[in-house]
Short mmCIF file of C-alpha atoms and ligand atoms in Angstrom, two decimals:
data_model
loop_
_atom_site.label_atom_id
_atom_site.label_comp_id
_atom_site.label_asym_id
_atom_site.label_seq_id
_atom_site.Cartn_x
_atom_site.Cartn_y
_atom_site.Cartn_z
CA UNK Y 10 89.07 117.38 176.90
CA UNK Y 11 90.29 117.13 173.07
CA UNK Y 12 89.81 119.62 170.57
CA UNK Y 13 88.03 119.63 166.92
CA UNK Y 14 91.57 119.22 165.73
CA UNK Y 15 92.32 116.37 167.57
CA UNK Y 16 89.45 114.29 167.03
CA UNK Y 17 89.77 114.95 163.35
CA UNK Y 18 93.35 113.66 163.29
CA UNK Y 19 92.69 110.76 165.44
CA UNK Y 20 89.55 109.56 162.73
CA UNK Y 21 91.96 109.92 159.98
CA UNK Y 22 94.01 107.89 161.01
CA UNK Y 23 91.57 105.05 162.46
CA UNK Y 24 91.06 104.59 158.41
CA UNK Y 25 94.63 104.05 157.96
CA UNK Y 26 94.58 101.40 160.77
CA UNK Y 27 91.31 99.93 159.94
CA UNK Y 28 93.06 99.38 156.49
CA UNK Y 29 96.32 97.55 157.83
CA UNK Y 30 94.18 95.26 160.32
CA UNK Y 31 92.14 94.31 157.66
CA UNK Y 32 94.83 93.77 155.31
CA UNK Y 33 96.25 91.27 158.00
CA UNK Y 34 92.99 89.57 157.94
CA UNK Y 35 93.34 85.72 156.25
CA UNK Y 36 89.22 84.61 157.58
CA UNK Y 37 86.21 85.95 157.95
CA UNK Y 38 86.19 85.42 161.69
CA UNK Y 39 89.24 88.34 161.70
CA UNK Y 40 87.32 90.74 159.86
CA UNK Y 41 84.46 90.25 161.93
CA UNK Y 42 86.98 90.72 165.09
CA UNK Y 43 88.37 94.05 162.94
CA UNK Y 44 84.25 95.14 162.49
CA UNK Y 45 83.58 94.78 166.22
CA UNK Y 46 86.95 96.67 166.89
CA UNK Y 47 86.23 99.99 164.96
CA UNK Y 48 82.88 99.59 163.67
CA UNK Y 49 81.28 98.05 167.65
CA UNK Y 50 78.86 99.48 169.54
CA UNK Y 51 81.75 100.26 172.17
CA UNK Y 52 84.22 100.24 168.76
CA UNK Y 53 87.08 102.78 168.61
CA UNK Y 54 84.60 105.07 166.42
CA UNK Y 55 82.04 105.22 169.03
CA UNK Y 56 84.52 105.90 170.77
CA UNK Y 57 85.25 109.17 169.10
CA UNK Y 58 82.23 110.49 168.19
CA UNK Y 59 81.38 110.16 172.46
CA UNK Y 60 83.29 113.12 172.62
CA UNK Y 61 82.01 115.27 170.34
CA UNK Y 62 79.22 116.76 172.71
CA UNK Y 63 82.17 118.21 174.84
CA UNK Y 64 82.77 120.44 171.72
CA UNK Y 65 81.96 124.15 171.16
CA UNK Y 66 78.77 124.39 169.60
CA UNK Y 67 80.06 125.95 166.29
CA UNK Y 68 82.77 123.14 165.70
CA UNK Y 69 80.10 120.18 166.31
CA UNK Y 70 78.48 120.24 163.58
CA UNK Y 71 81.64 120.06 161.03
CA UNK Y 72 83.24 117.13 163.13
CA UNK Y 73 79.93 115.08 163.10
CA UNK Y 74 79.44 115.22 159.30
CA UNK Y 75 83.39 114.19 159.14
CA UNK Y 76 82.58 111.10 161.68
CA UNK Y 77 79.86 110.13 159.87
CA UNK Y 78 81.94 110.17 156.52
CA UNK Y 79 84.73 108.12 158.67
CA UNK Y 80 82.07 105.71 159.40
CA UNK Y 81 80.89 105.10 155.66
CA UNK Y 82 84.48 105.16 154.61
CA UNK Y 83 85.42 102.40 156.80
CA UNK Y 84 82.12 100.31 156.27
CA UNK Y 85 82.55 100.67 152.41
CA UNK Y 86 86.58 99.09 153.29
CA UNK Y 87 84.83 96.10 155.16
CA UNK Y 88 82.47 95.27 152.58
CA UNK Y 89 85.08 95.25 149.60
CA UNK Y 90 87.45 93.01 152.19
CA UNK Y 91 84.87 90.74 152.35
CA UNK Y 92 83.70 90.28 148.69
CA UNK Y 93 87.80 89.91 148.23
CA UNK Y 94 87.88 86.91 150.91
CA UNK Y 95 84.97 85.53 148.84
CA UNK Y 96 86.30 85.55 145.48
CA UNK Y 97 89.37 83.79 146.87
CA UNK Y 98 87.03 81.24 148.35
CA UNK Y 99 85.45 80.67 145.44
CA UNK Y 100 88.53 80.61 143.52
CA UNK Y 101 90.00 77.78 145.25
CA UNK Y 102 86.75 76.01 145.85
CA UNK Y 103 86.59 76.59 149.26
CA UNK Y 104 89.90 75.36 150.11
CA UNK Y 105 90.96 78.08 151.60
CA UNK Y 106 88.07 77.16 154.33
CA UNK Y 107 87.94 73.39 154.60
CA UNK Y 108 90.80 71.82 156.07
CA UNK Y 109 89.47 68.71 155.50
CA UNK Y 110 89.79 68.51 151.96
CA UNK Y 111 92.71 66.35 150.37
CA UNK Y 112 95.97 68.48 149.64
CA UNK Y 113 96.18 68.36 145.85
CA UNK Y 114 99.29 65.44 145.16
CA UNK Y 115 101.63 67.30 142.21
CA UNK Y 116 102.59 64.97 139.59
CA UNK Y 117 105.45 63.29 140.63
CA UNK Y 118 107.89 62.17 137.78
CA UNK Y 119 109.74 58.95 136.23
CA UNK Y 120 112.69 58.07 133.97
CA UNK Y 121 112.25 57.95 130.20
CA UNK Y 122 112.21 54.32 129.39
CA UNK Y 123 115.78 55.15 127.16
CA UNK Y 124 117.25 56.53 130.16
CA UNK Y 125 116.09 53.61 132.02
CA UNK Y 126 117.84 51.31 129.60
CA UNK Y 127 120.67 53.05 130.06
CA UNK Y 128 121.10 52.67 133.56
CA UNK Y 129 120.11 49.19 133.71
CA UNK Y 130 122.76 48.19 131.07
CA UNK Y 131 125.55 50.64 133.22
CA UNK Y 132 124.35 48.63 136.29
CA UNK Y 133 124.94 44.85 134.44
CA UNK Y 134 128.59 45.94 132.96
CA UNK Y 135 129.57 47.94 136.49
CA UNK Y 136 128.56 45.06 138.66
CA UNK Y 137 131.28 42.95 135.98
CA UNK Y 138 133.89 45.30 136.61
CA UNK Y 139 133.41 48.25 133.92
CA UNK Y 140 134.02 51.78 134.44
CA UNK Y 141 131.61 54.42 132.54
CA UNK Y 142 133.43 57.25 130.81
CA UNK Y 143 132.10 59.63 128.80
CA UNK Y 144 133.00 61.87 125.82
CA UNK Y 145 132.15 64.74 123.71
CA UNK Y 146 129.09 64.84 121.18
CA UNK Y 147 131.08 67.09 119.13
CA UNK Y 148 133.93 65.13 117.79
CA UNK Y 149 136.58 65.62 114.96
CA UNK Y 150 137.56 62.84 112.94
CA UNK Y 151 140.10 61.83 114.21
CA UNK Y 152 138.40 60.09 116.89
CA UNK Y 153 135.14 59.60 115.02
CA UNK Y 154 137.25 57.74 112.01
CA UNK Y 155 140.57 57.91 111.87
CA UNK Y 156 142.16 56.12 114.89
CA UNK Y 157 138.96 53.44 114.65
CA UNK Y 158 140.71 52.25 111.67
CA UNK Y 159 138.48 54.45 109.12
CA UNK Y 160 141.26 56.72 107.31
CA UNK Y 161 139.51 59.48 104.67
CA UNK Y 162 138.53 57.88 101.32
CA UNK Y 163 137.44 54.80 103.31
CA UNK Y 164 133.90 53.45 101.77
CA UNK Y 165 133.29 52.30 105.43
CA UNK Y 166 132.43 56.41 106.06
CA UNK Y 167 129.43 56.57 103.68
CA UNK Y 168 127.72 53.96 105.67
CA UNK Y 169 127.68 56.26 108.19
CA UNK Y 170 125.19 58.89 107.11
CA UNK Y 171 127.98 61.87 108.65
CA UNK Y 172 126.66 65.35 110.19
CA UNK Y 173 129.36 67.52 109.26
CA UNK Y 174 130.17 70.51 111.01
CA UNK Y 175 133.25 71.32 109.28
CA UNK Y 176 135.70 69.36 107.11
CA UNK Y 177 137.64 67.71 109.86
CA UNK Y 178 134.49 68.05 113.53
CA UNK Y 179 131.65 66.17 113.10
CA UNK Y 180 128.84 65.37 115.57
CA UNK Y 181 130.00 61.73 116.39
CA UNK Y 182 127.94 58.99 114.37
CA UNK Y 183 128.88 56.59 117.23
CA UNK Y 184 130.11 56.04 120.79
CA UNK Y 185 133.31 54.34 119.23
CA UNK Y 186 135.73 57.33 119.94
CA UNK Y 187 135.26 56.72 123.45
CA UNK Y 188 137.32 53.54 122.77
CA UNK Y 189 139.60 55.73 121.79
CA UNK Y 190 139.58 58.58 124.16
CA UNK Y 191 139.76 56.23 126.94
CA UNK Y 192 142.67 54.00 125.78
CA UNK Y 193 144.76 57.31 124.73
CA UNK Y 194 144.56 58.12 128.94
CA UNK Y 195 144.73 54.56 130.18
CA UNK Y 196 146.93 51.82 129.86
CA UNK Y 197 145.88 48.18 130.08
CA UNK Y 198 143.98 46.58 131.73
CA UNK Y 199 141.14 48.39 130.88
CA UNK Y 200 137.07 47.87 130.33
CA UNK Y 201 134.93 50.72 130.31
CA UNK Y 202 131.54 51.16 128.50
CA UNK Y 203 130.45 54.40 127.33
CA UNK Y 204 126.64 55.40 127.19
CA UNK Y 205 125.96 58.62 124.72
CA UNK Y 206 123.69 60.15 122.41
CA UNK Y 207 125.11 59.89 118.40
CA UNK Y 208 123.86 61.21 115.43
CA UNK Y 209 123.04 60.78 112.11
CA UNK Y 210 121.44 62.24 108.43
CA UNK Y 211 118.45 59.46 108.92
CA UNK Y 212 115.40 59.70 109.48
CA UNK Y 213 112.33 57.37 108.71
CA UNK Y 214 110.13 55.09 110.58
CA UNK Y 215 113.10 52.76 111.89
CA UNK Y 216 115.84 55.90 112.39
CA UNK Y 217 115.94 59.08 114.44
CA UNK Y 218 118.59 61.74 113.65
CA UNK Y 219 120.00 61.47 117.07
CA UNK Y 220 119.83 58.01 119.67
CA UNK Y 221 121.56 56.66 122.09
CA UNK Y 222 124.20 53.67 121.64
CA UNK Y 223 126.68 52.45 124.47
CA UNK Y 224 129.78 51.43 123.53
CA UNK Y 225 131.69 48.80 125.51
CA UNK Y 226 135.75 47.53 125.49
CA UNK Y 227 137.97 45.62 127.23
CA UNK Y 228 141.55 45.36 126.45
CA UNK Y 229 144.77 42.80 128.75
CA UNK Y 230 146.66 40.19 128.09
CA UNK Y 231 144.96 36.94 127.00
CA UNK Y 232 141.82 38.52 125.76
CA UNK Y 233 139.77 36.21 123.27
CA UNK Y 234 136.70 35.76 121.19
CA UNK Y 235 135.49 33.25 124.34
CA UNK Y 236 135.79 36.58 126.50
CA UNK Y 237 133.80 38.00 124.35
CA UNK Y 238 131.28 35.92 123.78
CA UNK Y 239 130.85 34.89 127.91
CA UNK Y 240 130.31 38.73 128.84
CA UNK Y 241 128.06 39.42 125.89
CA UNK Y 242 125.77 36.18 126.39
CA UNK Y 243 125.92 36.98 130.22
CA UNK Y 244 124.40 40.57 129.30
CA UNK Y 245 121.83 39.29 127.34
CA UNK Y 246 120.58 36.72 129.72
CA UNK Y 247 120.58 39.77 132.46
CA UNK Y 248 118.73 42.69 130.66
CA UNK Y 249 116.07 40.07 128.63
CA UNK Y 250 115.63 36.97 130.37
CA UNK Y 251 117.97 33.88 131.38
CA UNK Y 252 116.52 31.96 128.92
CA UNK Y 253 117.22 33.86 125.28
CA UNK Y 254 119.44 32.05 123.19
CA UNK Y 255 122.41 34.17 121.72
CA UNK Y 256 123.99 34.00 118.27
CA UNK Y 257 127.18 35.18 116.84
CA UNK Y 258 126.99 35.84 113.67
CA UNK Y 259 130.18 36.88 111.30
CA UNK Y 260 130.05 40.57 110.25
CA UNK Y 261 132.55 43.39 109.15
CA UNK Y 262 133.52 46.60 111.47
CA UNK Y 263 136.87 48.54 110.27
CA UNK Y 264 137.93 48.75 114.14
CA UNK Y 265 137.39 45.19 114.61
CA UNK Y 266 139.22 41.76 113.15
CA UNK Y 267 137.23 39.34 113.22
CA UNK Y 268 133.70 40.90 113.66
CA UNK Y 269 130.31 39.50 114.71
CA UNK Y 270 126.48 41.12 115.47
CA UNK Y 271 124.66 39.40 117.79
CA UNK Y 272 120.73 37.89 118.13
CA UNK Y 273 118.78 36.75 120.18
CA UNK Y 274 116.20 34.58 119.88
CA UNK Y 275 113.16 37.02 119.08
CA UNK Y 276 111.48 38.35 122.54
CA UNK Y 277 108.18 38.56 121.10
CA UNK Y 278 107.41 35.35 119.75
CA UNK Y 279 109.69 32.96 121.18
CA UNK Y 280 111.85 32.42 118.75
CA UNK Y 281 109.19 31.06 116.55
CA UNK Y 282 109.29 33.20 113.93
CA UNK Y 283 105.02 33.36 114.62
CA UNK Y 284 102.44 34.16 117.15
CA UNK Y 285 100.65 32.23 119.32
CA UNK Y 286 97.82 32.32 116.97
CA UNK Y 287 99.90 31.49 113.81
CA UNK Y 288 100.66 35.02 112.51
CA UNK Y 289 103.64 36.21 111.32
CA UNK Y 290 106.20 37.58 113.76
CA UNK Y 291 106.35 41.23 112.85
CA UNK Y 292 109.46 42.16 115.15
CA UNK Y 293 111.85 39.39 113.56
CA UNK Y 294 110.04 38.98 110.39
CA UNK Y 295 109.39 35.19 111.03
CA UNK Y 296 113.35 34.50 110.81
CA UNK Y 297 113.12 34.09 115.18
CA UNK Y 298 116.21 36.24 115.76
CA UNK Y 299 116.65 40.03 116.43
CA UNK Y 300 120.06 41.59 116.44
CA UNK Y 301 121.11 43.06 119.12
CA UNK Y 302 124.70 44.80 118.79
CA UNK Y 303 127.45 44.58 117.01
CA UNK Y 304 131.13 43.69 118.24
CA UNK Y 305 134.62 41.85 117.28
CA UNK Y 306 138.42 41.41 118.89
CA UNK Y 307 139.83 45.26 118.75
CA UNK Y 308 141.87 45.61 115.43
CA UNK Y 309 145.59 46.20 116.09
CA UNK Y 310 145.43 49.22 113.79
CA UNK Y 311 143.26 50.77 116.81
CA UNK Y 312 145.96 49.82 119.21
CA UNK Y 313 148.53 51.31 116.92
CA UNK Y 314 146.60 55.02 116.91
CA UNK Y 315 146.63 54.77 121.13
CA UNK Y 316 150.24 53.11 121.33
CA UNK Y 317 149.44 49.97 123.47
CA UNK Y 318 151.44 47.28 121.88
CA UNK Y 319 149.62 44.87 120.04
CA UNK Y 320 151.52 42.06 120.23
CA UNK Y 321 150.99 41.86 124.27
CA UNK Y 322 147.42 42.95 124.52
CA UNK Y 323 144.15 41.53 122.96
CA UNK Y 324 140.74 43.03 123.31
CA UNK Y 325 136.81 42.61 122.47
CA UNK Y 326 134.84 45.73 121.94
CA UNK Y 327 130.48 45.69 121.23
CA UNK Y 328 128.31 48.72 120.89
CA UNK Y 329 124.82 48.62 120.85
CA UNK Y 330 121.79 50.71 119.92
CA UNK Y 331 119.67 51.47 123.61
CA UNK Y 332 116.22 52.61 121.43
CA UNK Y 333 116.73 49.22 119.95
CA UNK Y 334 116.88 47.62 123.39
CA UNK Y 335 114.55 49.51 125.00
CA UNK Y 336 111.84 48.50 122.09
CA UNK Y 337 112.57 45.05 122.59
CA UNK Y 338 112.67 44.82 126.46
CA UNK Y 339 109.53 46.77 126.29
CA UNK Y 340 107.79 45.58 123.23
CA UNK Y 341 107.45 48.95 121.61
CA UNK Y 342 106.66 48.62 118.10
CA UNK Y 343 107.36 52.08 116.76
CA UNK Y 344 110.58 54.43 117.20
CA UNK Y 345 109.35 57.54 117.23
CA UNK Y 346 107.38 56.94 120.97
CA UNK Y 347 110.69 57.79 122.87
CA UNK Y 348 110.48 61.20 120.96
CA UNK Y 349 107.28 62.25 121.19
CA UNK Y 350 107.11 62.97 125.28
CA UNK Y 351 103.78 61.96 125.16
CA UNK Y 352 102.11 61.34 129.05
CA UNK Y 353 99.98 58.71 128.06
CA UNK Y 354 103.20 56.30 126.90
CA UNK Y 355 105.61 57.91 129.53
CA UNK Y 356 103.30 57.68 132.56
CA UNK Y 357 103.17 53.34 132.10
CA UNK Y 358 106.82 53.46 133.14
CA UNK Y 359 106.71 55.24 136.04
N1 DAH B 6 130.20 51.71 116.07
C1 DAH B 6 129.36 50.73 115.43
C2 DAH B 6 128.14 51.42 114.81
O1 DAH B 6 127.78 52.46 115.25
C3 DAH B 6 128.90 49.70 116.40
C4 DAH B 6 130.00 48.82 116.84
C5 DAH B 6 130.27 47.66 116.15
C6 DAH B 6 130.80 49.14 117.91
C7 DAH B 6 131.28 46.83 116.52
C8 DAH B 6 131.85 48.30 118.30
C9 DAH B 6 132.07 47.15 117.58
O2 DAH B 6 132.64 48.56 119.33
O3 DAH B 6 133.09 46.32 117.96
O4 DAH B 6 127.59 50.89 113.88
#
């Protein structure tokens, strides 16, 4: 037979248990198991209290009013489990409850449109037999200007719209210096393009203080202007369409002798300078050509700076602006859309 003490200790501690199976509980249907359990007819408190009549009178009465404040305790525990479960419920509309509803699908997400223009235009040069490389966006100028044929004092610099850091380490205003880098640790033959972001003190509706050019080269023996012109129009054809026509047009780079940019014929009206319904082109300003990059056989003053000799090696060199290319590939009329991470614009690439 147990004693007042006894049956005291073992209600305590039916609270504490009630507490941990309930905490266990994930459904209603366990809680209602856990209610049956403690709170049953033939529960572990009836249980109990079926011993108390085997008590000494005087103790009865003190052991009763204790199992009857057990009982309220652990009801009061059920009832806040429950409104718990049902917040939850209601929290996840019912969720939790209806295995039939769809799982929720997390947005899943795509390349920026710039980085896809980058890859695309790695792709085209790999598959012709150029390596990537990469550089620093912090460069001094050395690399920036000097070795590309651009010593101090040259007017050639102002064009350039410089971020200075200090006298001599700028952030690099193009992807040139990777010509550089890359022909001071390898010796010909060599062609590697060079995708980075550059920067510059510009900013307006057609300029962003930092994009994205690539830069391209290609130095052996017997490299000509026909070279240059074969792997450029082959580029063209590959990242717009087969059937843009391609223009070389005489230009002036310090690093280069002689120098061209490039156009093709314009992607959004054809060529013809007007749309279909007689307007005004807006993206080649009704001349039917857009330029594209700009590019020229590698000055020997370059070759110089990186000690390959100049009178056995030749080589063609291009860079090109990828915000410009993207725009075009994807008719995007203003700049400032790559920038602005907006879903709406980013989502119609993916
Ligand atoms: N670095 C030039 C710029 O940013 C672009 C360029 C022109 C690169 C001609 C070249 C080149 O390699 O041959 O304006």
């Amino acid at each position: 037979m147990s004693s007042a003490s006894e049956i005291s200790k073992e209600l305590k501690s039916l609270v504490q248990e009630f507490e941990q199976t309930l905490d266990q509980a994930s459904s209603l249907q366990d809680i209602e198991a856990a209610r049956v359990d403690y709170l049953g007819r033939k529960g572990r408190l009836a249980e109990i209290m079926s011993k108390l009549p085997g008590l000494p009178n005087e103790e009865r009465p003190q052991i009763g009013r204790k199992a009857n404040e057990i009982k309220q305790e652990l009801n009061s525990l059920l009832s806040n489990t429950i409104s718990d479960i049902d917040k939850v419920k209601e929290d996840e509309g019912q969720a939790l409850f209806d295995p039939s509803m769809p799982g929720r699908t997390p947005d899943i997400g795509s390349l920026h449109p710039v980085t896809k223009v980058i890859n695309d235009i790695c792709s085209i040069f790999v598959k012709l037999g150029f390596d990537v490389v990469t550089g620093p966006e912090i460069e001094t100028d050395f690399y920036n200007f000097e070795a590309l044929n651009l010593p101090p004092g040259h007017p050639a610099r102002d064009m350039q719209d410089t971020l200075y850091i200090s006298e001599s380490v700028v952030l690099r205003t193009h992807t040139s210096p990777l010509q550089v880098r890359t022909m001071l640790k390898r010796k010909p033959p060599v062609a590697a393009i060079a995708p980075g972001k550059v920067y510059r003190r510009d900013s307006d509706l057609t300029h962003t203080p930092m994009f994205n050019q690539i830069e391209g080269f290609l130095v052996d023996t017997d490299v000509n202007m026909a070279d240059l012109r074969g792997t450029l129009t082959a580029f063209a054809h590959e990242i717009f369409d087969p059937g843009v026509k391609v223009r070389f047009r005489p230009s002036f780079f310090p690093f280069t002798e002689p120098s061209a940019e490039v156009d093709i014929s314009c992607v959004m009206c054809g060529g013809r300078g007007k749309s279909a319904t007689g307007e005004t082109c807006r993206v080649c300003k009704e001349t039917g050509w857009v330029e594209i990059l700009g590019c020229g056989m590698i000055d020997p003053a370059v070759f110089e700076k990186v000690g390959y000799d100049s009178e056995k090696y030749t080589g063609f060199a291009f860079g090109l602006g990828v915000e410009r290319v993207a725009m075009l590939k994807y008719g995007i009329g203003d700049l400032r859309m790559f920038f602005e991470n907006d879903l709406r614009f980013l989502n119609q690439f993916s």
